[in-house]
């Protein structure tokens, strides 16, 4: 089981330090980073934020959001990749069983259908351009040292 024991920030993104057991060595632990769980932003909330910034009426913002969602589903289900400017490209992909002869290939061979996301250059730079900062570093280290001492005393 992973347990949060500290937080790190990269730009505006919050990361957590988690403690996890070493596989097959229950007495040992390792530490790694993961993105802190944040709430999921609905498309409506996104649209309403833009509506407020641009002065668009709520009914129009909702209609545009619904139409964009419908168009996105339509193009992707037809096999097209969809590029969202400044964000990236969504591309439908399938994973299928390989066959020796092309005549043996069928849709029954599909193991999984999914969407792959390829971030735009701007999006990649946003994630790679920041610096890491440990929040409450002294508190984190003190807590870790206490855990080490408590573990030795048992």
PDB file of C-alpha atoms in Angstrom:
ATOM      1  CA  UNK A   1       0.000   0.000   0.000  1.00  0.00           C
ATOM      2  CA  UNK A   2       1.330   3.433  -0.916  1.00  0.00           C
ATOM      3  CA  UNK A   3       1.307   6.169   1.702  1.00  0.00           C
ATOM      4  CA  UNK A   4       1.764   9.898   1.171  1.00  0.00           C
ATOM      5  CA  UNK A   5       4.566  11.279   3.337  1.00  0.00           C
ATOM      6  CA  UNK A   6       5.426  14.612   1.730  1.00  0.00           C
ATOM      7  CA  UNK A   7       4.725  16.910  -1.222  1.00  0.00           C
ATOM      8  CA  UNK A   8       6.844  18.344  -4.037  1.00  0.00           C
ATOM      9  CA  UNK A   9       5.761  20.962  -6.583  1.00  0.00           C
ATOM     10  CA  UNK A  10       6.852  21.288 -10.223  1.00  0.00           C
ATOM     11  CA  UNK A  11       5.748  24.629 -11.637  1.00  0.00           C
ATOM     12  CA  UNK A  12       2.027  24.685 -10.743  1.00  0.00           C
ATOM     13  CA  UNK A  13       1.750  20.894 -10.589  1.00  0.00           C
ATOM     14  CA  UNK A  14       1.678  19.256  -7.181  1.00  0.00           C
ATOM     15  CA  UNK A  15       3.545  15.970  -6.720  1.00  0.00           C
ATOM     16  CA  UNK A  16       3.546  13.617  -3.747  1.00  0.00           C
ATOM     17  CA  UNK A  17       6.311  11.487  -2.303  1.00  0.00           C
ATOM     18  CA  UNK A  18       4.920   8.019  -1.642  1.00  0.00           C
ATOM     19  CA  UNK A  19       6.365   5.130   0.311  1.00  0.00           C
ATOM     20  CA  UNK A  20       5.848   1.703  -1.172  1.00  0.00           C
ATOM     21  CA  UNK A  21       7.067  -1.773  -0.258  1.00  0.00           C
ATOM     22  CA  UNK A  22       9.810  -3.412  -2.315  1.00  0.00           C
ATOM     23  CA  UNK A  23       8.299  -6.340  -4.263  1.00  0.00           C
ATOM     24  CA  UNK A  24       9.006  -9.674  -2.529  1.00  0.00           C
ATOM     25  CA  UNK A  25      10.831  -7.886   0.331  1.00  0.00           C
ATOM     26  CA  UNK A  26       8.082  -6.754   2.698  1.00  0.00           C
ATOM     27  CA  UNK A  27      10.496  -5.319   5.279  1.00  0.00           C
ATOM     28  CA  UNK A  28      12.059  -2.874   2.777  1.00  0.00           C
ATOM     29  CA  UNK A  29      10.492   0.313   1.383  1.00  0.00           C
ATOM     30  CA  UNK A  30      11.244   2.628  -1.537  1.00  0.00           C
ATOM     31  CA  UNK A  31      10.166   6.197  -2.268  1.00  0.00           C
ATOM     32  CA  UNK A  32       8.831   7.568  -5.538  1.00  0.00           C
ATOM     33  CA  UNK A  33       6.881  10.529  -6.916  1.00  0.00           C
ATOM     34  CA  UNK A  34       3.342  10.659  -8.248  1.00  0.00           C
ATOM     35  CA  UNK A  35       1.066  13.466  -9.349  1.00  0.00           C
ATOM     36  CA  UNK A  36      -1.230  14.517  -6.500  1.00  0.00           C
ATOM     37  CA  UNK A  37      -4.831  13.596  -7.140  1.00  0.00           C
ATOM     38  CA  UNK A  38      -6.798  16.664  -8.143  1.00  0.00           C
ATOM     39  CA  UNK A  39     -10.453  16.994  -9.023  1.00  0.00           C
ATOM     40  CA  UNK A  40     -11.484  16.265 -12.604  1.00  0.00           C
ATOM     41  CA  UNK A  41     -12.433  19.429 -14.486  1.00  0.00           C
ATOM     42  CA  UNK A  42     -15.636  18.954 -16.471  1.00  0.00           C
ATOM     43  CA  UNK A  43     -15.970  20.274 -19.993  1.00  0.00           C
ATOM     44  CA  UNK A  44     -18.805  22.513 -18.713  1.00  0.00           C
ATOM     45  CA  UNK A  45     -16.499  24.105 -16.149  1.00  0.00           C
ATOM     46  CA  UNK A  46     -13.894  24.678 -18.857  1.00  0.00           C
ATOM     47  CA  UNK A  47     -16.520  26.223 -21.137  1.00  0.00           C
ATOM     48  CA  UNK A  48     -17.939  28.426 -18.363  1.00  0.00           C
ATOM     49  CA  UNK A  49     -14.473  29.710 -17.514  1.00  0.00           C
ATOM     50  CA  UNK A  50     -13.938  30.710 -21.136  1.00  0.00           C
ATOM     51  CA  UNK A  51     -17.443  32.146 -21.253  1.00  0.00           C
ATOM     52  CA  UNK A  52     -16.676  34.424 -18.302  1.00  0.00           C
ATOM     53  CA  UNK A  53     -13.369  35.550 -19.835  1.00  0.00           C
ATOM     54  CA  UNK A  54     -14.840  36.212 -23.285  1.00  0.00           C
ATOM     55  CA  UNK A  55     -18.291  37.455 -22.247  1.00  0.00           C
ATOM     56  CA  UNK A  56     -20.247  34.631 -23.944  1.00  0.00           C
ATOM     57  CA  UNK A  57     -23.694  33.649 -22.678  1.00  0.00           C
ATOM     58  CA  UNK A  58     -23.948  30.339 -20.728  1.00  0.00           C
ATOM     59  CA  UNK A  59     -26.440  28.758 -23.168  1.00  0.00           C
ATOM     60  CA  UNK A  60     -24.122  29.440 -26.113  1.00  0.00           C
ATOM     61  CA  UNK A  61     -21.086  28.113 -24.230  1.00  0.00           C
ATOM     62  CA  UNK A  62     -22.942  24.889 -23.342  1.00  0.00           C
ATOM     63  CA  UNK A  63     -24.137  24.435 -26.932  1.00  0.00           C
ATOM     64  CA  UNK A  64     -20.613  24.888 -28.331  1.00  0.00           C
ATOM     65  CA  UNK A  65     -19.164  22.494 -25.736  1.00  0.00           C
ATOM     66  CA  UNK A  66     -21.751  19.817 -26.580  1.00  0.00           C
ATOM     67  CA  UNK A  67     -21.206  20.232 -30.319  1.00  0.00           C
ATOM     68  CA  UNK A  68     -17.417  19.999 -29.924  1.00  0.00           C
ATOM     69  CA  UNK A  69     -17.820  16.817 -27.874  1.00  0.00           C
ATOM     70  CA  UNK A  70     -20.120  15.315 -30.521  1.00  0.00           C
ATOM     71  CA  UNK A  71     -17.722  16.249 -33.325  1.00  0.00           C
ATOM     72  CA  UNK A  72     -14.759  14.820 -31.429  1.00  0.00           C
ATOM     73  CA  UNK A  73     -16.556  11.488 -30.851  1.00  0.00           C
ATOM     74  CA  UNK A  74     -17.671  11.369 -34.479  1.00  0.00           C
ATOM     75  CA  UNK A  75     -14.220  11.972 -36.010  1.00  0.00           C
ATOM     76  CA  UNK A  76     -12.433   9.639 -33.582  1.00  0.00           C
ATOM     77  CA  UNK A  77     -14.947   6.812 -34.069  1.00  0.00           C
ATOM     78  CA  UNK A  78     -14.372   7.099 -37.846  1.00  0.00           C
ATOM     79  CA  UNK A  79     -10.635   6.542 -37.266  1.00  0.00           C
ATOM     80  CA  UNK A  80      -9.395  10.120 -37.693  1.00  0.00           C
ATOM     81  CA  UNK A  81      -6.742  11.670 -35.482  1.00  0.00           C
ATOM     82  CA  UNK A  82      -7.915  14.958 -33.962  1.00  0.00           C
ATOM     83  CA  UNK A  83      -5.474  17.798 -33.287  1.00  0.00           C
ATOM     84  CA  UNK A  84      -6.424  20.279 -30.577  1.00  0.00           C
ATOM     85  CA  UNK A  85      -4.288  23.393 -31.063  1.00  0.00           C
ATOM     86  CA  UNK A  86      -1.838  24.007 -28.233  1.00  0.00           C
ATOM     87  CA  UNK A  87      -2.859  20.774 -26.473  1.00  0.00           C
ATOM     88  CA  UNK A  88      -2.034  17.808 -28.693  1.00  0.00           C
ATOM     89  CA  UNK A  89      -3.447  15.072 -30.877  1.00  0.00           C
ATOM     90  CA  UNK A  90      -5.858  12.271 -29.980  1.00  0.00           C
ATOM     91  CA  UNK A  91      -5.432   9.200 -32.170  1.00  0.00           C
ATOM     92  CA  UNK A  92      -7.521   5.986 -32.107  1.00  0.00           C
ATOM     93  CA  UNK A  93      -5.387   2.826 -31.894  1.00  0.00           C
ATOM     94  CA  UNK A  94      -6.048  -0.914 -31.749  1.00  0.00           C
ATOM     95  CA  UNK A  95      -4.012  -3.798 -30.438  1.00  0.00           C
ATOM     96  CA  UNK A  96      -4.701  -7.007 -32.312  1.00  0.00           C
ATOM     97  CA  UNK A  97      -3.485 -10.574 -32.525  1.00  0.00           C
ATOM     98  CA  UNK A  98      -0.960 -11.193 -35.328  1.00  0.00           C
ATOM     99  CA  UNK A  99      -1.792 -13.695 -38.054  1.00  0.00           C
ATOM    100  CA  UNK A 100       0.480 -15.589 -40.450  1.00  0.00           C
ATOM    101  CA  UNK A 101      -1.709 -14.869 -43.500  1.00  0.00           C
ATOM    102  CA  UNK A 102      -3.534 -11.598 -44.215  1.00  0.00           C
ATOM    103  CA  UNK A 103      -6.700 -13.596 -45.068  1.00  0.00           C
ATOM    104  CA  UNK A 104      -6.894 -14.712 -41.433  1.00  0.00           C
ATOM    105  CA  UNK A 105      -7.138 -11.158 -40.042  1.00  0.00           C
ATOM    106  CA  UNK A 106     -10.557 -10.135 -38.737  1.00  0.00           C
ATOM    107  CA  UNK A 107     -12.081  -7.719 -36.261  1.00  0.00           C
ATOM    108  CA  UNK A 108     -12.318 -10.622 -33.820  1.00  0.00           C
ATOM    109  CA  UNK A 109      -8.518 -10.396 -33.507  1.00  0.00           C
ATOM    110  CA  UNK A 110      -8.745  -6.978 -31.812  1.00  0.00           C
ATOM    111  CA  UNK A 111      -7.648  -7.314 -28.191  1.00  0.00           C
ATOM    112  CA  UNK A 112      -8.053  -3.665 -27.223  1.00  0.00           C
ATOM    113  CA  UNK A 113      -9.203  -0.389 -28.780  1.00  0.00           C
ATOM    114  CA  UNK A 114      -8.054   2.828 -27.155  1.00  0.00           C
ATOM    115  CA  UNK A 115      -7.105   6.475 -27.641  1.00  0.00           C
ATOM    116  CA  UNK A 116      -3.495   7.651 -27.561  1.00  0.00           C
ATOM    117  CA  UNK A 117      -2.656  11.207 -26.684  1.00  0.00           C
ATOM    118  CA  UNK A 118       0.364  12.894 -28.256  1.00  0.00           C
ATOM    119  CA  UNK A 119       1.009  16.225 -26.516  1.00  0.00           C
ATOM    120  CA  UNK A 120       1.886  19.309 -28.543  1.00  0.00           C
ATOM    121  CA  UNK A 121       5.352  20.835 -28.272  1.00  0.00           C
ATOM    122  CA  UNK A 122       3.925  23.625 -26.077  1.00  0.00           C
ATOM    123  CA  UNK A 123       2.397  21.061 -23.714  1.00  0.00           C
ATOM    124  CA  UNK A 124       5.645  19.064 -23.529  1.00  0.00           C
ATOM    125  CA  UNK A 125       7.655  22.204 -22.772  1.00  0.00           C
ATOM    126  CA  UNK A 126       5.191  23.140 -20.029  1.00  0.00           C
ATOM    127  CA  UNK A 127       5.812  19.811 -18.259  1.00  0.00           C
ATOM    128  CA  UNK A 128       9.583  19.707 -18.806  1.00  0.00           C
ATOM    129  CA  UNK A 129      10.383  23.367 -18.199  1.00  0.00           C
ATOM    130  CA  UNK A 130       9.739  23.703 -14.462  1.00  0.00           C
ATOM    131  CA  UNK A 131      11.894  23.199 -11.394  1.00  0.00           C
ATOM    132  CA  UNK A 132      11.154  20.865  -8.497  1.00  0.00           C
ATOM    133  CA  UNK A 133      10.575  22.321  -5.061  1.00  0.00           C
ATOM    134  CA  UNK A 134      10.064  20.279  -1.915  1.00  0.00           C
ATOM    135  CA  UNK A 135       7.328  21.837   0.151  1.00  0.00           C
ATOM    136  CA  UNK A 136       7.938  21.758   3.912  1.00  0.00           C
ATOM    137  CA  UNK A 137      11.257  19.994   3.346  1.00  0.00           C
ATOM    138  CA  UNK A 138      12.389  20.251   6.987  1.00  0.00           C
ATOM    139  CA  UNK A 139       9.085  18.824   8.247  1.00  0.00           C
ATOM    140  CA  UNK A 140       9.305  15.985   5.738  1.00  0.00           C
ATOM    141  CA  UNK A 141      12.873  15.108   6.737  1.00  0.00           C
ATOM    142  CA  UNK A 142      12.012  15.278  10.448  1.00  0.00           C
ATOM    143  CA  UNK A 143       9.043  12.953   9.922  1.00  0.00           C
ATOM    144  CA  UNK A 144      11.181  10.531   7.912  1.00  0.00           C
ATOM    145  CA  UNK A 145      13.902  10.527  10.591  1.00  0.00           C
ATOM    146  CA  UNK A 146      11.257   9.875  13.303  1.00  0.00           C
ATOM    147  CA  UNK A 147       9.932   6.946  11.284  1.00  0.00           C
ATOM    148  CA  UNK A 148      13.481   5.592  10.932  1.00  0.00           C
ATOM    149  CA  UNK A 149      14.103   5.857  14.708  1.00  0.00           C
ATOM    150  CA  UNK A 150      10.709   4.344  15.557  1.00  0.00           C
ATOM    151  CA  UNK A 151      11.377   1.490  13.144  1.00  0.00           C
ATOM    152  CA  UNK A 152      14.766   0.734  14.726  1.00  0.00           C
ATOM    153  CA  UNK A 153      13.318   0.672  18.243  1.00  0.00           C
ATOM    154  CA  UNK A 154      10.803  -2.085  17.453  1.00  0.00           C
TER     155      UNK A 154
END
